[in-house]
GROMACS .gro file of C-alpha atoms in nm:
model
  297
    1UNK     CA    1   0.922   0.625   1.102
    2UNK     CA    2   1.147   0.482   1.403
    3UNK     CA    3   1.263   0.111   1.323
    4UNK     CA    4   1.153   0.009   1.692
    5UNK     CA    5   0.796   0.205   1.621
    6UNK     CA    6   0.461   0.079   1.429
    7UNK     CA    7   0.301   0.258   1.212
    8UNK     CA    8   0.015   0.479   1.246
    9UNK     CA    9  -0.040   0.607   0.930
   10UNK     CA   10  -0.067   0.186   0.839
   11UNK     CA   11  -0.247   0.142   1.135
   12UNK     CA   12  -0.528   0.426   1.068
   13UNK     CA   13  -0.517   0.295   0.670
   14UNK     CA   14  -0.638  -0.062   0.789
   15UNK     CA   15  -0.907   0.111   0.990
   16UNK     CA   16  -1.057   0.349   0.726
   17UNK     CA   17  -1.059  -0.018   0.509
   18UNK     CA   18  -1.218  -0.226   0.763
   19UNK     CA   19  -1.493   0.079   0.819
   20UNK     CA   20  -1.575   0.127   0.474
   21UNK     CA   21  -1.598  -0.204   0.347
   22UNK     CA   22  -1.867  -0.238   0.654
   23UNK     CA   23  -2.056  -0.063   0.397
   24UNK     CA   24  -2.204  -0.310   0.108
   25UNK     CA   25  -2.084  -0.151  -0.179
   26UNK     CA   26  -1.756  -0.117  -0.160
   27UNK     CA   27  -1.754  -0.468   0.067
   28UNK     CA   28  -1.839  -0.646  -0.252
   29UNK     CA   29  -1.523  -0.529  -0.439
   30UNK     CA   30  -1.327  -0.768  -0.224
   31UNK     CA   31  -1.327  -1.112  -0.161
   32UNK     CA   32  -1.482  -1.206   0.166
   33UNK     CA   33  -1.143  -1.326   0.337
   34UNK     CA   34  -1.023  -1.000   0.262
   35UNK     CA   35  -1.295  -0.863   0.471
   36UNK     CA   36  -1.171  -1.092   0.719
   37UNK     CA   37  -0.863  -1.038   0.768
   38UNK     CA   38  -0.899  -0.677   0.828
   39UNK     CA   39  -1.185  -0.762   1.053
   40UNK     CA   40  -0.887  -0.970   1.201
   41UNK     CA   41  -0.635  -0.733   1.169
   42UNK     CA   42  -0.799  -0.398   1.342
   43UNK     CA   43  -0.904  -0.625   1.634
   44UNK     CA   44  -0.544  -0.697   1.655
   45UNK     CA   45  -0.434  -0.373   1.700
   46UNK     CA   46  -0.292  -0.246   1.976
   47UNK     CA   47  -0.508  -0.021   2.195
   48UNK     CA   48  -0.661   0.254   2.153
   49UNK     CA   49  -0.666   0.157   1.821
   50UNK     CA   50  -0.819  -0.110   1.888
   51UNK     CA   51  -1.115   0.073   1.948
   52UNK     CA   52  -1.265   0.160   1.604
   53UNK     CA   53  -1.266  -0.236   1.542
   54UNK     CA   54  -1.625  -0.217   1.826
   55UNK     CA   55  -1.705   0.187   1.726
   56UNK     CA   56  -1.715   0.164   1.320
   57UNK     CA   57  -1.999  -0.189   1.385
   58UNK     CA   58  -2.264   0.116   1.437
   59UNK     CA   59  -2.315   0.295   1.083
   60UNK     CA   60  -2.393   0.620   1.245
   61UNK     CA   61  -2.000   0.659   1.347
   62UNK     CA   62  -1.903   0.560   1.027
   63UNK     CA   63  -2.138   0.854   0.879
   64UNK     CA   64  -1.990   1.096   1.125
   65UNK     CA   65  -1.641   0.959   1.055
   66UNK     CA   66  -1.740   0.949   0.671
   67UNK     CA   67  -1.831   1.318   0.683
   68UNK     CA   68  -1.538   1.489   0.912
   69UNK     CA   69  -1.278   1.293   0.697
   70UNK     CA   70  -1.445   1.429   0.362
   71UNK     CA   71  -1.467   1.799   0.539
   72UNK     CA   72  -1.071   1.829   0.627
   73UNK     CA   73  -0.924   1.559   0.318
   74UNK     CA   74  -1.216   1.532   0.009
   75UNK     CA   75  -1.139   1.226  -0.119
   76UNK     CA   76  -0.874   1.042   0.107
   77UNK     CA   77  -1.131   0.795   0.199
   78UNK     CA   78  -1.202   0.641  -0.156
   79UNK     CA   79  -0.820   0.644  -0.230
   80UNK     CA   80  -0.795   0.376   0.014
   81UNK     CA   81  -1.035   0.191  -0.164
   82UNK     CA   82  -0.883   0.282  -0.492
   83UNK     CA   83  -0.499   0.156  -0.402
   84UNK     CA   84  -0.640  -0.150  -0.228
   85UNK     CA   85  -0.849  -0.269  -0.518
   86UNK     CA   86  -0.690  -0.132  -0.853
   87UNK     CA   87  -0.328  -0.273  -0.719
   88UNK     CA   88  -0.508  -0.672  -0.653
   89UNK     CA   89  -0.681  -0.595  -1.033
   90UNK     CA   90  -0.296  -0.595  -1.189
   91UNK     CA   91  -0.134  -0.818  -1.006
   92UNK     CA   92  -0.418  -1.100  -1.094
   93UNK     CA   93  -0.422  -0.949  -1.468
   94UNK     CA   94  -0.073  -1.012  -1.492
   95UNK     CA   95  -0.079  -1.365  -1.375
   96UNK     CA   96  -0.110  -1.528  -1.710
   97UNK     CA   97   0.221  -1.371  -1.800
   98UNK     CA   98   0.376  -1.609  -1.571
   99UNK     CA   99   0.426  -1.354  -1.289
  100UNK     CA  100   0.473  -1.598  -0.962
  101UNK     CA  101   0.655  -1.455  -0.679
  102UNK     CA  102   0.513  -1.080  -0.517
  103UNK     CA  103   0.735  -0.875  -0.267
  104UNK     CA  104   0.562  -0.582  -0.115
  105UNK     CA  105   0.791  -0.285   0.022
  106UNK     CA  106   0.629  -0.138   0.363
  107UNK     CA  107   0.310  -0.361   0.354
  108UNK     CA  108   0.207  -0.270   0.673
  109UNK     CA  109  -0.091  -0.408   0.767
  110UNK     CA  110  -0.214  -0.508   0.430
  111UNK     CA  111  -0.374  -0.859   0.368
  112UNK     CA  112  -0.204  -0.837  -0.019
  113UNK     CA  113   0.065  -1.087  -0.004
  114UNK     CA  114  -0.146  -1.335   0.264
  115UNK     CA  115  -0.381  -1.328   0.007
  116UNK     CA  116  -0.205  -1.396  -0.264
  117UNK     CA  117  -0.017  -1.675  -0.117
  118UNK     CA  118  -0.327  -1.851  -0.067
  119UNK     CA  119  -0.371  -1.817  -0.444
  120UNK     CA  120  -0.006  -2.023  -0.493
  121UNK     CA  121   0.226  -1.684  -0.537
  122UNK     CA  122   0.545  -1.713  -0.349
  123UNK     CA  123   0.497  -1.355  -0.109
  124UNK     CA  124   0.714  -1.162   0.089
  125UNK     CA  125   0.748  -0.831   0.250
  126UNK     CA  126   0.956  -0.584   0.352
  127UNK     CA  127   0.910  -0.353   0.648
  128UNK     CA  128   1.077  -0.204   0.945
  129UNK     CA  129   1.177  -0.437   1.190
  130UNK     CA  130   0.885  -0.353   1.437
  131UNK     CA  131   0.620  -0.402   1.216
  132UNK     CA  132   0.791  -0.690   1.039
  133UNK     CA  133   0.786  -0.851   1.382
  134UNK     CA  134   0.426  -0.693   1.437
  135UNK     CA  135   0.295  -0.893   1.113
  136UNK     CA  136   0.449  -1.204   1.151
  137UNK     CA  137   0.284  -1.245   1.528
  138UNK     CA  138  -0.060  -1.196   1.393
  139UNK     CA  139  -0.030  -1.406   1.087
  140UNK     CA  140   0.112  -1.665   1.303
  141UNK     CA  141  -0.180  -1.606   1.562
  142UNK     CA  142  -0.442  -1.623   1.299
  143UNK     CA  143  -0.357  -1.815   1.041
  144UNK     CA  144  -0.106  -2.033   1.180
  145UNK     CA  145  -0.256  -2.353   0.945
  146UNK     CA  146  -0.237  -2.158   0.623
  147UNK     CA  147   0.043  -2.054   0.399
  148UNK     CA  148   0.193  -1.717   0.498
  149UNK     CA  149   0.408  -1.501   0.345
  150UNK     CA  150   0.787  -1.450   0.446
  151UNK     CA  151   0.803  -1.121   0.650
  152UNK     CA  152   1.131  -0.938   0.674
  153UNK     CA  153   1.222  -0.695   0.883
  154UNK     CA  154   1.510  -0.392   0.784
  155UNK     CA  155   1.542  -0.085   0.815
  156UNK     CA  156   1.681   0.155   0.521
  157UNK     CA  157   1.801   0.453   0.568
  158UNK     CA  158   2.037   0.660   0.349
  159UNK     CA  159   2.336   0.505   0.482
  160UNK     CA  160   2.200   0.188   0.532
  161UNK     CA  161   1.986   0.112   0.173
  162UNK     CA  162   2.086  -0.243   0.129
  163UNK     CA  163   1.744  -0.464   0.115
  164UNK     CA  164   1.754  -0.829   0.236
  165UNK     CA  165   1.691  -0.996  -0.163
  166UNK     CA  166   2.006  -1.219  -0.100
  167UNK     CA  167   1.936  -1.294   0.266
  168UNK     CA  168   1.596  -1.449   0.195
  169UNK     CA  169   1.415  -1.683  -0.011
  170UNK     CA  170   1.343  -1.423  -0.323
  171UNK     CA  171   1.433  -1.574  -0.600
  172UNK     CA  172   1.578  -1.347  -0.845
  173UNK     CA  173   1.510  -1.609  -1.175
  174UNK     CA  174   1.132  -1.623  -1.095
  175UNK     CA  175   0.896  -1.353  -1.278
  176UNK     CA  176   0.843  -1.131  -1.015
  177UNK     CA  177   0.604  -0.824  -0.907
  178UNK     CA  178   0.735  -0.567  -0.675
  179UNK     CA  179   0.435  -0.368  -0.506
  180UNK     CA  180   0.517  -0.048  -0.324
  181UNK     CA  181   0.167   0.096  -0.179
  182UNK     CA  182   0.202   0.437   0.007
  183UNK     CA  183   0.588   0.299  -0.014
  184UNK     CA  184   0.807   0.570  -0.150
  185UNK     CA  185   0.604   0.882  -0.013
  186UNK     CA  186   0.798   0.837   0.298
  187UNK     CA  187   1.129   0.757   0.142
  188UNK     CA  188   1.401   1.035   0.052
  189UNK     CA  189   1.511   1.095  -0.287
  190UNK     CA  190   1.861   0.954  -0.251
  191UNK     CA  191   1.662   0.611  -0.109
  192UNK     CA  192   1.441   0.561  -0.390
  193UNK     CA  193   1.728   0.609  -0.641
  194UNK     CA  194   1.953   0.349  -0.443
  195UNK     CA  195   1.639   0.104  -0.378
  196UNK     CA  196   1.509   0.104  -0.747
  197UNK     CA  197   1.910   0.042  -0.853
  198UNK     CA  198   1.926  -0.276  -0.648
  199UNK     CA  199   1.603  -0.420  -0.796
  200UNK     CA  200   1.752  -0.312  -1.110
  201UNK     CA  201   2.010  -0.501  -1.045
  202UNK     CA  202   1.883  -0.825  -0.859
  203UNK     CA  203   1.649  -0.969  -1.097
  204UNK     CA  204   1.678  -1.177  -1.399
  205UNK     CA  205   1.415  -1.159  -1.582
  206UNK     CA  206   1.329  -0.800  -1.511
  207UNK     CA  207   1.040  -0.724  -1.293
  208UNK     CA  208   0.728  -0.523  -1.270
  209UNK     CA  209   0.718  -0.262  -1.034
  210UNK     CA  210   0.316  -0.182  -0.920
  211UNK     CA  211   0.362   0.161  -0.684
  212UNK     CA  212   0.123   0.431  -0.571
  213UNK     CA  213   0.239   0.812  -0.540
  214UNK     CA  214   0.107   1.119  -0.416
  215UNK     CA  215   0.157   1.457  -0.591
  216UNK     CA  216   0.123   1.697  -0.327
  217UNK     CA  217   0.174   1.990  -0.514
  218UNK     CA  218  -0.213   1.904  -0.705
  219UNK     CA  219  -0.400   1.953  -0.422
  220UNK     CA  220  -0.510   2.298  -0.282
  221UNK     CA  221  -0.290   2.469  -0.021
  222UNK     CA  222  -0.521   2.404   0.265
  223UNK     CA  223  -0.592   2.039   0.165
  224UNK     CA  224  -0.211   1.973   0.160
  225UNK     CA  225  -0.166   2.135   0.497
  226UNK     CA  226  -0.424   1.915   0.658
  227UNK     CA  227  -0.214   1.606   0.530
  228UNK     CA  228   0.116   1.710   0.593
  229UNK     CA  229  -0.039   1.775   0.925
  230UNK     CA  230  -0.204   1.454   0.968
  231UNK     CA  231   0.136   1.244   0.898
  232UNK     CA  232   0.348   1.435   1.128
  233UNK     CA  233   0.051   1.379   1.395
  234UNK     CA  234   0.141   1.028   1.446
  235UNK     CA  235   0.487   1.057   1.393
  236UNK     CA  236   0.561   1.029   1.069
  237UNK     CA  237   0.701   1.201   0.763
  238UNK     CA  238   0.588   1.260   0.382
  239UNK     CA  239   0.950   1.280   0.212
  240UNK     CA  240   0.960   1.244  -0.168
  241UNK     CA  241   0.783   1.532  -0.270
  242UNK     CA  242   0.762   1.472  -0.667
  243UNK     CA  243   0.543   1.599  -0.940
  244UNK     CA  244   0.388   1.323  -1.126
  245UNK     CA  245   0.633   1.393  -1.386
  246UNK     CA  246   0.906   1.401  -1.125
  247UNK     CA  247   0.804   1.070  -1.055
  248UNK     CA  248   0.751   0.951  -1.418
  249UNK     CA  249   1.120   1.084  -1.446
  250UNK     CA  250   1.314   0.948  -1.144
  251UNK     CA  251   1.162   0.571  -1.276
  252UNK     CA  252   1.268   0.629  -1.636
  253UNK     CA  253   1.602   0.743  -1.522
  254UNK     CA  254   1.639   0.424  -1.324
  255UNK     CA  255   1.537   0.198  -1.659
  256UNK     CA  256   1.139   0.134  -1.572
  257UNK     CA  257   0.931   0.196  -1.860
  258UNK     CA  258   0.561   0.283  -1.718
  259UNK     CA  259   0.319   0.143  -1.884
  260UNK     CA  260  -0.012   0.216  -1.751
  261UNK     CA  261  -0.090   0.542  -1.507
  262UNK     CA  262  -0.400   0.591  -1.328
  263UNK     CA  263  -0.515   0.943  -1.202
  264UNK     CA  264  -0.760   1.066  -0.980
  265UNK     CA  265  -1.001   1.125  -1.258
  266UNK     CA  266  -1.016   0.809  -1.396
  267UNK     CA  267  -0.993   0.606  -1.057
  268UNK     CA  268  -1.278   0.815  -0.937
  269UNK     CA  269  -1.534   0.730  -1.255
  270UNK     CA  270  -1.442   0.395  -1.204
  271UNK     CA  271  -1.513   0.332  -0.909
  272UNK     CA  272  -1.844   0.554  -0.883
  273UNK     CA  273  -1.954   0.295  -1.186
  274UNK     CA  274  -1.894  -0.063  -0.962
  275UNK     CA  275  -2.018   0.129  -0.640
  276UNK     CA  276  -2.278   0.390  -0.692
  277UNK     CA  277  -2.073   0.644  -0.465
  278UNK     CA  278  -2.078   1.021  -0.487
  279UNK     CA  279  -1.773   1.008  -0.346
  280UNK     CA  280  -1.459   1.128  -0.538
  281UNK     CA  281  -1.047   1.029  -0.489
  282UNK     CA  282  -0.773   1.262  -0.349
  283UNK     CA  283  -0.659   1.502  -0.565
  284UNK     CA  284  -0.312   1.393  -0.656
  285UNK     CA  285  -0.358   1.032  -0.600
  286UNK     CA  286  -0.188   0.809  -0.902
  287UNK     CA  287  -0.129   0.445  -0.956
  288UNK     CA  288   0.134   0.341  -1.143
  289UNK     CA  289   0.258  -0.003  -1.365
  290UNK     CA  290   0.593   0.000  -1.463
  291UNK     CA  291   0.839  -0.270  -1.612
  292UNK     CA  292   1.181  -0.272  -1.565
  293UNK     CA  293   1.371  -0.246  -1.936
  294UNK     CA  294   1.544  -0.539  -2.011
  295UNK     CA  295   1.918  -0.508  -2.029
  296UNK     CA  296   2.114  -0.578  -2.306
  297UNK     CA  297   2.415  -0.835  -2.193
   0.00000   0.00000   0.00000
């Protein structure tokens, strides 16, 4: 994605959220100023996108929207539940550890560190400098009386990898939780390595790293067409394309020690229990809780 660009694939993941928690059962899995703000937030997008904030009120769009999404992607629209809810579920079970400060890399339109700030975290994110500037405006528009999280805006490239910890107000001595939703999917090899050695090297004590990643190579050759497809549509590219065990690999290699990993299988069953849906989760879809080792001085 451009730096001076927003993102679509963020934009269009708000809007799946904000049209299926229209729908009771998975509404009531969130807190109902998380329902707000997206309510908020797709209203606040720029048009056409706009749009689906009026056209996904009237259920029969969201069944016809429901059903061509499940024909061309089974299962992309429950991941979006999945990522939203099972990331909020650690961060809050890892509170009594004494885990206070969040930063979120790429948090696009997402409501997670707002809404953890209003629980007393210290939040921040990290995000290209268009949407960075995109984000701030509408928390600023629509919740200029409550605590909001610091937004920066940078954008890494290969050459360029260096993110703002020392130029903000991160505080590398408090416990801290480093989310990366949907992050490193769109991030090169040679990025990850160099981002995951500077958060290696930033904090004291050493952080837990919360990330989501998608193993193409699971799902069926058509499936994975149809999203490759679908990123490149609005501009965008998929660029780490890792194995789960790739993945597993290029953390361990960079001293993060995963500790809990969530597949498709079990995320699906889960949710189907709290929601009733038949509906199942992408095939290669994975969330992932990893700590940083400790290092030895």
């Amino acid at each position: 994605m451009k730096s001076d660009q927003i993102s679509k694939t963020a934009a269009f993941l708000a809007i799946k959220f904000y049209g299926l928690t229209r729908i009771p059962a998975f509404r009531n899995l969130f807190d109902d100023s998380v329902i707000t703000f997206y309510d908020r937030m797709v209203a606040h997008l720029p048009a056409p996108l706009c749009y689906y904030h009026y056209w996904l009120k009237f259920s029969w769009i969201r069944k016809l929207y429901l059903w061509s999404e499940e024909l061309l992607l089974p299962g992309d629209l429950l991941h979006v539940i999945a990522r939203k809810w099972y990331i909020r579920q650690q961060i809050a079970s890892h509170k009594k550890e004494g885990y206070e400060q969040i930063i979120v890399l790429g948090a696009g339109f997402d409501d997670l560190s707002y809404s953890f700030a209003q629980k007393g975290w210290d939040c921040f994110e990290i995000d290209v400098p268009k949407m960075a500037d995109y984000k701030r405006d509408f928390l600023n528009r629509c919740y200029s009386t409550n605590k909001i999280p610091d937004v920066l805006g940078c954008y890494l490239t290969n050459s360029n990898p260096h993110l703002p910890f020392k130029e903000s107000a991160i505080d590398p001595h408090k416990k801290t939780i480093i989310v990366a939703e949907g992050f490193f999917d769109y991030v090169t090899t040679d990025l990850t390595k160099q981002i995951l050695s500077q958060i290696n090297q930033y904090f004291e004590p050493a952080p837990l790293l919360i990330t989501t990643h998608f193993a193409l190579d699971e799902l069926p050759a058509h499936h994975r067409w149809t999203f490759e497809i679908g990123v490149k549509s609005v501009g965008e590219q998929l660029q780490l394309h890792k194995s789960i065990d790739a993945f597993r690999n290029l953390l361990s290699e960079h001293d993060f020690n995963i500790e809990k990993q969530y597949d498709r299988a079990s995320v699906s069953s889960e949710l189907q229990l709290h929601t009733g849906t038949s509906l199942s989760v992408l095939k290669g879809f994975y969330v992932l809780v990893a700590r940083q080792l400790q290092q030895v001085t």
